[in-house]
Structure formats: C-alpha cells, structure tokens
Short mmCIF file of C-alpha atoms in Angstrom, two decimals:
data_model
loop_
_atom_site.label_atom_id
_atom_site.label_comp_id
_atom_site.label_asym_id
_atom_site.label_seq_id
_atom_site.Cartn_x
_atom_site.Cartn_y
_atom_site.Cartn_z
CA MET A 68 -19.88 36.33 -3.01
CA ALA A 69 -22.02 34.13 -0.87
CA GLY A 70 -25.73 34.57 -0.92
CA PRO A 71 -27.75 35.39 2.15
CA ASN A 72 -28.80 31.73 2.82
CA ARG A 73 -25.41 30.25 1.94
CA THR A 74 -22.39 29.60 4.23
CA VAL A 75 -19.04 29.36 2.41
CA VAL A 76 -16.92 26.48 3.63
CA THR A 77 -13.47 27.58 4.74
CA ASP A 78 -12.48 24.33 6.41
CA PHE A 79 -13.46 20.70 6.21
CA LEU A 80 -14.57 18.46 9.09
CA LEU A 81 -13.54 14.88 8.46
CA VAL A 82 -16.23 12.71 10.10
CA GLY A 83 -15.57 9.39 8.27
CA PHE A 84 -14.69 7.61 11.45
CA PRO A 85 -16.63 5.08 13.53
CA SER A 86 -19.12 6.63 15.89
CA ARG A 87 -18.45 4.01 18.59
CA ARG A 88 -15.50 5.13 20.71
CA ASP A 89 -14.33 1.58 21.44
CA LEU A 90 -14.23 0.69 17.73
CA SER A 91 -12.48 3.89 16.84
CA LEU A 92 -9.75 3.19 19.49
CA LEU A 93 -9.38 -0.35 18.23
CA LEU A 94 -8.85 0.90 14.70
CA PHE A 95 -6.39 3.43 15.99
CA SER A 96 -4.47 0.72 17.76
CA LEU A 97 -4.32 -1.21 14.50
CA ALA A 98 -3.61 1.71 12.20
CA LEU A 99 -0.85 3.28 14.25
CA PRO A 100 1.72 0.40 13.94
CA ILE A 101 0.80 -0.02 10.28
CA VAL A 102 1.38 3.67 9.48
CA LEU A 103 4.67 3.67 11.44
CA LEU A 104 5.80 0.48 9.72
CA GLY A 105 4.96 2.01 6.39
CA LEU A 106 6.92 5.17 7.25
CA ALA A 107 9.92 3.22 8.54
CA GLY A 108 9.84 0.60 5.86
CA ASN A 109 9.71 3.07 2.94
CA LEU A 110 12.29 5.46 4.44
CA GLY A 111 14.59 2.61 5.32
CA LEU A 112 14.29 1.05 1.89
CA ALA A 113 15.03 4.35 0.14
CA VAL A 114 18.00 5.07 2.43
CA LEU A 115 19.35 1.50 2.06
CA ILE A 116 19.25 1.75 -1.78
CA ARG A 117 21.06 5.10 -1.79
CA ALA A 118 23.68 3.93 0.68
CA GLU A 119 24.44 0.45 -0.67
CA ARG A 120 26.52 0.50 -3.88
CA SER A 121 25.50 -2.91 -4.86
CA LEU A 122 21.96 -1.62 -5.34
CA HIS A 123 22.94 1.23 -7.61
CA THR A 124 21.23 -0.25 -10.62
CA PRO A 125 18.15 1.04 -12.61
CA MET A 126 15.79 -1.38 -10.96
CA TYR A 127 16.67 -0.17 -7.41
CA TYR A 128 16.80 3.40 -8.52
CA PHE A 129 13.21 3.19 -9.54
CA LEU A 130 12.36 1.22 -6.40
CA SER A 131 13.82 3.95 -4.17
CA HIS A 132 11.50 6.48 -5.77
CA LEU A 133 8.58 4.12 -5.46
CA ALA A 134 9.39 4.04 -1.67
CA LEU A 135 9.52 7.83 -1.63
CA LEU A 136 6.03 8.05 -3.25
CA ASP A 137 4.61 5.57 -0.65
CA LEU A 138 6.37 7.65 2.02
CA CYS A 139 4.60 10.80 0.63
CA SER A 140 1.22 9.05 0.64
CA CYS A 141 1.69 7.97 4.28
CA CYS A 142 2.78 11.47 5.42
CA ALA A 143 -0.10 13.12 3.58
CA VAL A 144 -2.88 10.97 4.98
CA GLY A 145 -1.62 9.23 8.08
CA PRO A 146 -1.48 12.00 10.67
CA ALA A 147 -4.97 13.33 10.05
CA MET A 148 -6.38 9.76 9.96
CA LEU A 149 -4.80 8.79 13.23
CA TRP A 150 -5.92 12.02 14.94
CA GLY A 151 -9.43 11.47 13.59
CA LEU A 152 -9.57 7.92 15.02
CA LEU A 153 -8.40 9.33 18.43
CA ALA A 154 -10.77 12.35 18.58
CA GLY A 155 -13.60 10.98 16.38
CA TRP A 156 -13.26 13.77 13.94
CA ALA A 157 -10.45 15.94 12.41
CA THR A 158 -10.66 19.50 10.96
CA LEU A 159 -8.54 20.65 7.99
CA PRO A 160 -8.45 24.23 6.70
CA GLY A 161 -9.36 24.54 2.97
CA PRO A 162 -5.60 24.99 1.84
CA ALA A 163 -4.47 21.99 3.97
CA CYS A 164 -7.32 19.87 2.41
CA ALA A 165 -6.27 20.95 -1.04
CA LEU A 166 -2.61 20.21 -0.32
CA GLN A 167 -3.51 16.76 1.07
CA MET A 168 -5.56 16.03 -2.08
CA PHE A 169 -2.70 17.25 -4.37
CA LEU A 170 -0.01 15.21 -2.60
CA PHE A 171 -2.13 12.00 -2.42
CA ALA A 172 -3.18 12.31 -6.15
CA THR A 173 0.36 13.07 -7.24
CA ALA A 174 1.75 10.02 -5.42
CA GLY A 175 -0.94 7.72 -6.90
CA ASP A 176 -0.55 8.73 -10.55
CA ALA A 177 3.25 8.97 -10.37
CA GLU A 178 3.33 5.49 -8.86
CA CYS A 179 1.40 4.14 -11.85
CA CYS A 180 3.98 5.70 -14.25
CA LEU A 181 6.87 4.49 -12.19
CA LEU A 182 5.55 0.91 -12.18
CA ALA A 183 5.44 1.11 -16.00
CA ALA A 184 9.04 2.23 -16.10
CA MET A 185 10.06 -0.67 -13.80
CA ALA A 186 8.21 -3.05 -16.15
CA TYR A 187 10.37 -1.79 -19.10
CA ASP A 188 13.45 -2.22 -16.86
CA ARG A 189 12.41 -5.93 -16.20
CA TYR A 190 11.94 -6.46 -19.99
CA ALA A 191 15.45 -5.04 -20.65
CA ALA A 192 16.97 -7.19 -17.81
CA VAL A 193 15.33 -10.44 -18.92
CA CYS A 194 15.22 -10.05 -22.73
CA ARG A 195 18.33 -7.95 -23.40
CA PRO A 196 20.78 -8.90 -20.65
CA LEU A 197 23.86 -8.30 -22.77
CA HIS A 198 22.66 -4.87 -23.76
CA TYR A 199 21.02 -3.96 -20.40
CA GLN A 200 23.25 -0.98 -19.63
CA ALA A 201 22.62 0.50 -23.03
CA ALA A 202 18.92 -0.20 -22.86
CA VAL A 203 18.47 1.51 -19.54
CA PRO A 204 21.08 4.22 -19.22
CA PRO A 205 21.19 6.54 -16.22
CA ARG A 206 19.83 9.49 -18.42
CA LEU A 207 16.73 7.46 -19.43
CA CYS A 208 16.18 6.36 -15.78
CA ARG A 209 16.20 10.01 -14.54
CA GLY A 210 13.98 11.06 -17.36
CA LEU A 211 11.43 8.33 -16.60
CA VAL A 212 11.40 9.33 -12.91
CA LEU A 213 11.01 13.00 -13.62
CA GLY A 214 8.36 12.19 -16.20
CA SER A 215 6.49 10.09 -13.58
CA TYR A 216 6.58 12.94 -11.05
CA ALA A 217 5.60 15.51 -13.67
CA ALA A 218 2.60 13.42 -14.87
CA GLY A 219 1.42 12.80 -11.37
CA ALA A 220 1.80 16.46 -10.35
CA ALA A 221 -0.02 17.72 -13.54
CA SER A 222 -2.91 15.32 -13.04
CA ALA A 223 -3.21 16.24 -9.35
CA ALA A 224 -2.99 19.98 -10.12
CA VAL A 225 -5.90 19.71 -12.56
CA HIS A 226 -8.10 17.74 -10.10
CA SER A 227 -7.31 19.65 -6.97
CA GLY A 228 -7.26 23.08 -8.70
CA LEU A 229 -10.69 22.62 -10.27
CA ALA A 230 -12.16 20.97 -7.19
CA PHE A 231 -11.23 23.93 -4.95
CA ARG A 232 -12.58 26.47 -7.48
CA LEU A 233 -16.03 25.14 -6.79
CA PRO A 234 -18.26 26.71 -4.05
CA PHE A 235 -18.63 24.54 -0.96
CA CYS A 236 -21.75 25.75 0.70
CA ARG A 237 -23.85 22.70 1.56
CA SER A 238 -21.84 21.42 4.49
CA ARG A 239 -18.36 21.23 5.84
CA ALA A 240 -18.68 17.64 7.00
CA LEU A 241 -16.67 15.24 4.73
CA ASP A 242 -17.65 11.63 5.27
CA HIS A 243 -14.17 10.39 4.81
CA PHE A 244 -10.88 10.25 6.70
CA PHE A 245 -8.91 12.38 4.24
CA CYS A 246 -9.63 14.87 1.43
CA ASP A 247 -10.10 12.53 -1.48
CA ILE A 248 -11.48 13.83 -4.84
CA PRO A 249 -14.94 12.10 -4.96
CA PRO A 250 -16.12 12.93 -1.44
CA VAL A 251 -14.91 16.49 -1.75
CA LEU A 252 -16.79 16.95 -4.98
CA GLU A 253 -19.97 15.70 -3.26
CA LEU A 254 -19.93 18.72 -0.97
CA ALA A 255 -19.91 21.24 -3.90
CA CYS A 256 -23.05 23.20 -4.57
CA ALA A 257 -22.33 23.49 -8.20
CA ASP A 258 -22.26 21.26 -11.27
CA THR A 259 -19.30 18.85 -11.00
CA SER A 260 -19.83 17.07 -14.29
CA LEU A 261 -16.56 18.60 -15.74
CA ASN A 262 -14.64 17.43 -12.64
CA GLN A 263 -16.08 13.91 -12.92
CA ALA A 264 -15.31 13.75 -16.67
CA LEU A 265 -11.69 14.91 -16.21
CA LEU A 266 -11.26 12.48 -13.35
CA LEU A 267 -12.39 9.60 -15.47
CA ALA A 268 -10.48 10.84 -18.58
CA ILE A 269 -7.13 11.73 -16.97
CA CYS A 270 -6.91 8.99 -14.36
CA GLY A 271 -8.29 6.51 -16.85
CA ALA A 272 -5.65 7.56 -19.46
CA ILE A 273 -2.81 7.33 -17.00
CA GLN A 274 -3.90 4.00 -15.53
CA SER A 275 -4.79 2.50 -18.94
CA VAL A 276 -1.64 3.58 -20.76
CA THR A 277 0.67 2.51 -17.94
CA LEU A 278 -1.19 -0.84 -17.40
CA LEU A 279 -0.96 -1.52 -21.22
CA ALA A 280 2.81 -0.71 -21.04
CA ILE A 281 3.21 -3.19 -18.16
CA LEU A 282 1.23 -5.85 -19.92
CA ALA A 283 3.23 -5.31 -23.18
CA SER A 284 6.51 -5.60 -21.29
CA TYR A 285 5.53 -8.84 -19.72
CA GLY A 286 4.02 -10.08 -22.96
CA LEU A 287 7.37 -9.50 -24.61
CA ILE A 288 9.14 -11.25 -21.72
CA LEU A 289 6.79 -14.25 -22.04
CA GLY A 290 7.29 -14.33 -25.76
CA ALA A 291 11.04 -14.15 -25.47
CA VAL A 292 11.70 -16.60 -22.67
CA GLY A 293 8.47 -18.69 -22.45
CA ARG A 294 6.80 -19.86 -19.34
CA ALA A 295 9.80 -21.72 -18.11
CA GLY A 296 12.00 -18.66 -18.46
CA LEU A 297 9.30 -16.46 -16.82
CA ARG A 298 9.31 -18.81 -13.84
CA ARG A 299 13.05 -18.52 -13.61
CA ALA A 300 12.68 -14.72 -13.78
CA ALA A 301 10.00 -14.82 -10.97
CA PRO A 302 12.38 -13.59 -8.26
CA THR A 303 12.88 -10.29 -10.12
CA CYS A 304 9.44 -9.98 -11.76
CA GLY A 305 7.11 -11.53 -9.06
CA SER A 306 7.50 -8.62 -6.68
CA HIS A 307 6.77 -6.11 -9.41
CA LEU A 308 3.71 -7.99 -10.57
CA ALA A 309 2.39 -8.34 -7.02
CA ALA A 310 2.64 -4.57 -6.50
CA VAL A 311 0.99 -3.89 -9.89
CA ALA A 312 -1.97 -6.20 -9.15
CA VAL A 313 -2.62 -4.66 -5.72
CA LEU A 314 -2.22 -1.06 -6.75
CA TYR A 315 -4.20 -1.16 -10.05
CA GLY A 316 -6.99 -3.27 -8.60
CA THR A 317 -7.56 -0.73 -5.82
CA LEU A 318 -7.23 2.33 -8.09
CA ILE A 319 -9.70 1.09 -10.71
CA PHE A 320 -12.17 0.31 -7.96
CA MET A 321 -11.78 3.74 -6.40
CA TYR A 322 -11.71 6.12 -9.42
CA LEU A 323 -12.74 4.54 -12.73
CA ARG A 324 -16.37 4.18 -12.00
CA PRO A 325 -19.48 6.20 -13.07
CA GLU A 326 -20.40 9.07 -10.74
CA GLY A 327 -23.53 7.39 -9.34
CA SER A 328 -21.82 4.14 -8.36
CA TYR A 329 -19.69 5.49 -5.41
CA ALA A 330 -20.56 3.76 -2.14
CA THR A 331 -19.25 5.61 0.91
CA GLN A 332 -18.42 2.67 3.21
CA ALA A 333 -16.86 0.58 0.43
CA ASP A 334 -14.89 3.57 -0.86
CA LYS A 335 -13.47 4.29 2.65
CA MET A 336 -12.38 0.70 3.05
CA ALA A 337 -10.59 0.77 -0.40
CA ALA A 338 -9.10 4.10 0.45
CA ALA A 339 -7.82 2.86 3.79
CA PHE A 340 -6.29 -0.18 1.97
CA TYR A 341 -4.64 2.14 -0.61
CA THR A 342 -3.40 4.76 1.77
CA VAL A 343 -2.24 2.64 4.71
CA VAL A 344 -1.81 -1.00 3.67
CA ILE A 345 -0.19 -0.70 0.24
CA PRO A 346 2.57 1.66 1.28
CA THR A 347 3.38 -0.77 4.06
CA LEU A 348 3.17 -3.87 1.78
CA ASN A 349 5.41 -2.58 -0.93
CA PRO A 350 8.68 -2.51 1.10
CA ALA A 351 7.79 -5.97 2.42
CA ILE A 352 6.97 -7.31 -1.03
CA TYR A 353 10.27 -5.98 -2.49
CA SER A 354 12.51 -6.83 0.51
CA LEU A 355 11.26 -10.30 1.60
CA ARG A 356 11.19 -11.61 -2.05
CA ASN A 357 14.50 -9.98 -3.10
CA ALA A 358 17.83 -11.59 -2.34
CA ASP A 359 19.76 -8.41 -3.21
CA VAL A 360 17.88 -6.23 -0.74
CA LYS A 361 18.10 -8.89 1.96
CA GLY A 362 21.81 -9.28 1.33
CA ALA A 363 22.44 -5.52 1.43
CA LEU A 364 20.45 -5.18 4.61
CA ALA A 365 22.30 -8.09 6.24
CA ARG A 366 25.66 -6.60 5.33
CA ARG A 367 24.59 -3.22 6.87
CA LEU A 368 23.41 -4.78 10.07
CA LEU A 369 26.40 -7.08 10.36
CA GLY A 370 28.76 -4.16 9.73
CA ARG A 371 27.17 -2.24 12.49
CA CYS A 372 27.42 -5.22 14.87
CA ASN A 373 31.04 -5.75 14.05
CA SER A 374 31.84 -2.09 14.61
CA ARG A 375 30.20 -2.18 18.05
CA HIS A 376 32.14 -5.18 19.14
CA ARG A 377 35.47 -3.66 18.17
#
C-alpha cells in the first residue's frame, strides 16, 4: 500500500535520449539502418543455415541460435529506442518494461553460454577431426543450446523478478533508452543491495565460467597444434574469437562493477554498442570471414537468378 506522500510507479518514462532535437534525429538516422541491418542480417543468417544442407553441422547449428539471440536482443530494444529518438522520450508500462528486461538479459546470458559451446566445437574440430562427429553429436548440440537458453532465462528471471518486486516511488523517469537492470534499480525506493549482489554473483558466475571454458578450449587448441596450426585454423576460429572479445569486453564493463561506479552516459554508450552494434556485427563477422557461409549464400542467390532467367 502506498503511503500518503508516495506515488507508485506503474509505467516508466525513458528519457535517456539527447535533449537537442537535431542531435536526436541524427542519431535516429544512424540507428535505424543499423537496427534494420541487424534484424535482416541475423534473420537471413538463421534462415540460410536452416535452408542450406551444407551448413547442417554443429558449428552452424550453434551459429544459427546465436543469430536468433541477437535477433531477440534487437527486437526487444530496437523499437522503443527508435521511437524515443524520434519523440524525445518513450513510455513503457511496468509489465512491458519487465518483459524487455527479461528478454534482453536472457539473450545476453544465453549468448555467453552459446559462445562457450562454440569454443568446445572449435576444439573438437581442430584437435579431434577424425572423431569430430562422435565428439559433437546432435544430442549434445541440442543439450548445449537448450542449456544456454535455460541458463539465460533463469538468470533473467531472477534479476527481473526481484527488480519488479521493489517499490518504485521516487520517479518514473528512467535515464536510459531501455529497461536495463542497473538504471531500473536506481529508481527503487528500497534497499537494492540484494539485487546488486545477485547481479554481480550470477552474471559474474556465468561470464567467468563461460570465459574460462572458452580460454581453456583455445588453450588446448594452441597446445595441440601450436601457433602455426592456430594460424591455419584462423578462418574457423578467428570469427568466434572476435565475437567473444567484443561481447565479453562490453558485458564486463556494463555489469561486473561495484554499485557506485556506474556512470550514466558511459553506460548508455556501452549499452547502445551492445544492443545495436554487436547484433549487427556478428552476422558480418561470421559471414564475411567464412567461406562456407559466403559459398552457401552465393549458391542461393545464383540459384534464384538462374530460375528467373528460365
């Protein structure tokens, strides 16, 4: 029950956009093509992998789900961000804000787990090529993907569930462009030390364990084939390492810091990079550096061209 001098927040006003109209419209003109490219790139990559039989391997199975997670992140954040840049603000009801937080957190944590699974796949492909099918059977692939989704959803449910059990009575103005965990907690008029501790513990555990698994996989690859072999394996490993470096660097900066070290403007820039740029970069990283994907795309496009000329 709200007290007489307290107004319970039922919706959230996203005000983390530039106050200058010309700057806001400029950012909209930059963000719109990036968001659309991210949506088209990830959806196209997922469809291409499912449609092209030559890409029905564990590596591309994992990559298709990575594309779906990036697609989820774009869809969860992109529309509200674009509308906010156009209007200068955006309003989200409490349930919509909670859903946005849940989907975004699920995609982020699940992506960490999926990148660890992809690192194991690269280890099996490089170090155990003769036993690759036995090392990465379809049942294990499905289990790793389902486990990634489950871990991401469980972590997100804890953070979003506890966050929206708090009373929000100070203000409904959220100085951000989407409902991320730290800025939402700042609006609570109750002790958030448990939320902060769980954020650091759960996200820290997921990111630390998955990063250690990735480093261990590449350590084994380096130990087995040496630097020369690792350079030869660069076409298959380089894209994955680039995605790992970009994602983990941003996540560690955003979430694995003490409570008092959050800086609003720097966090908004990092969040924009994570929510808009990374989902757009991943399809380009895995497509432009991957001969199999480029070959499959060329066959699809040439097949369509040939069918039109007949």
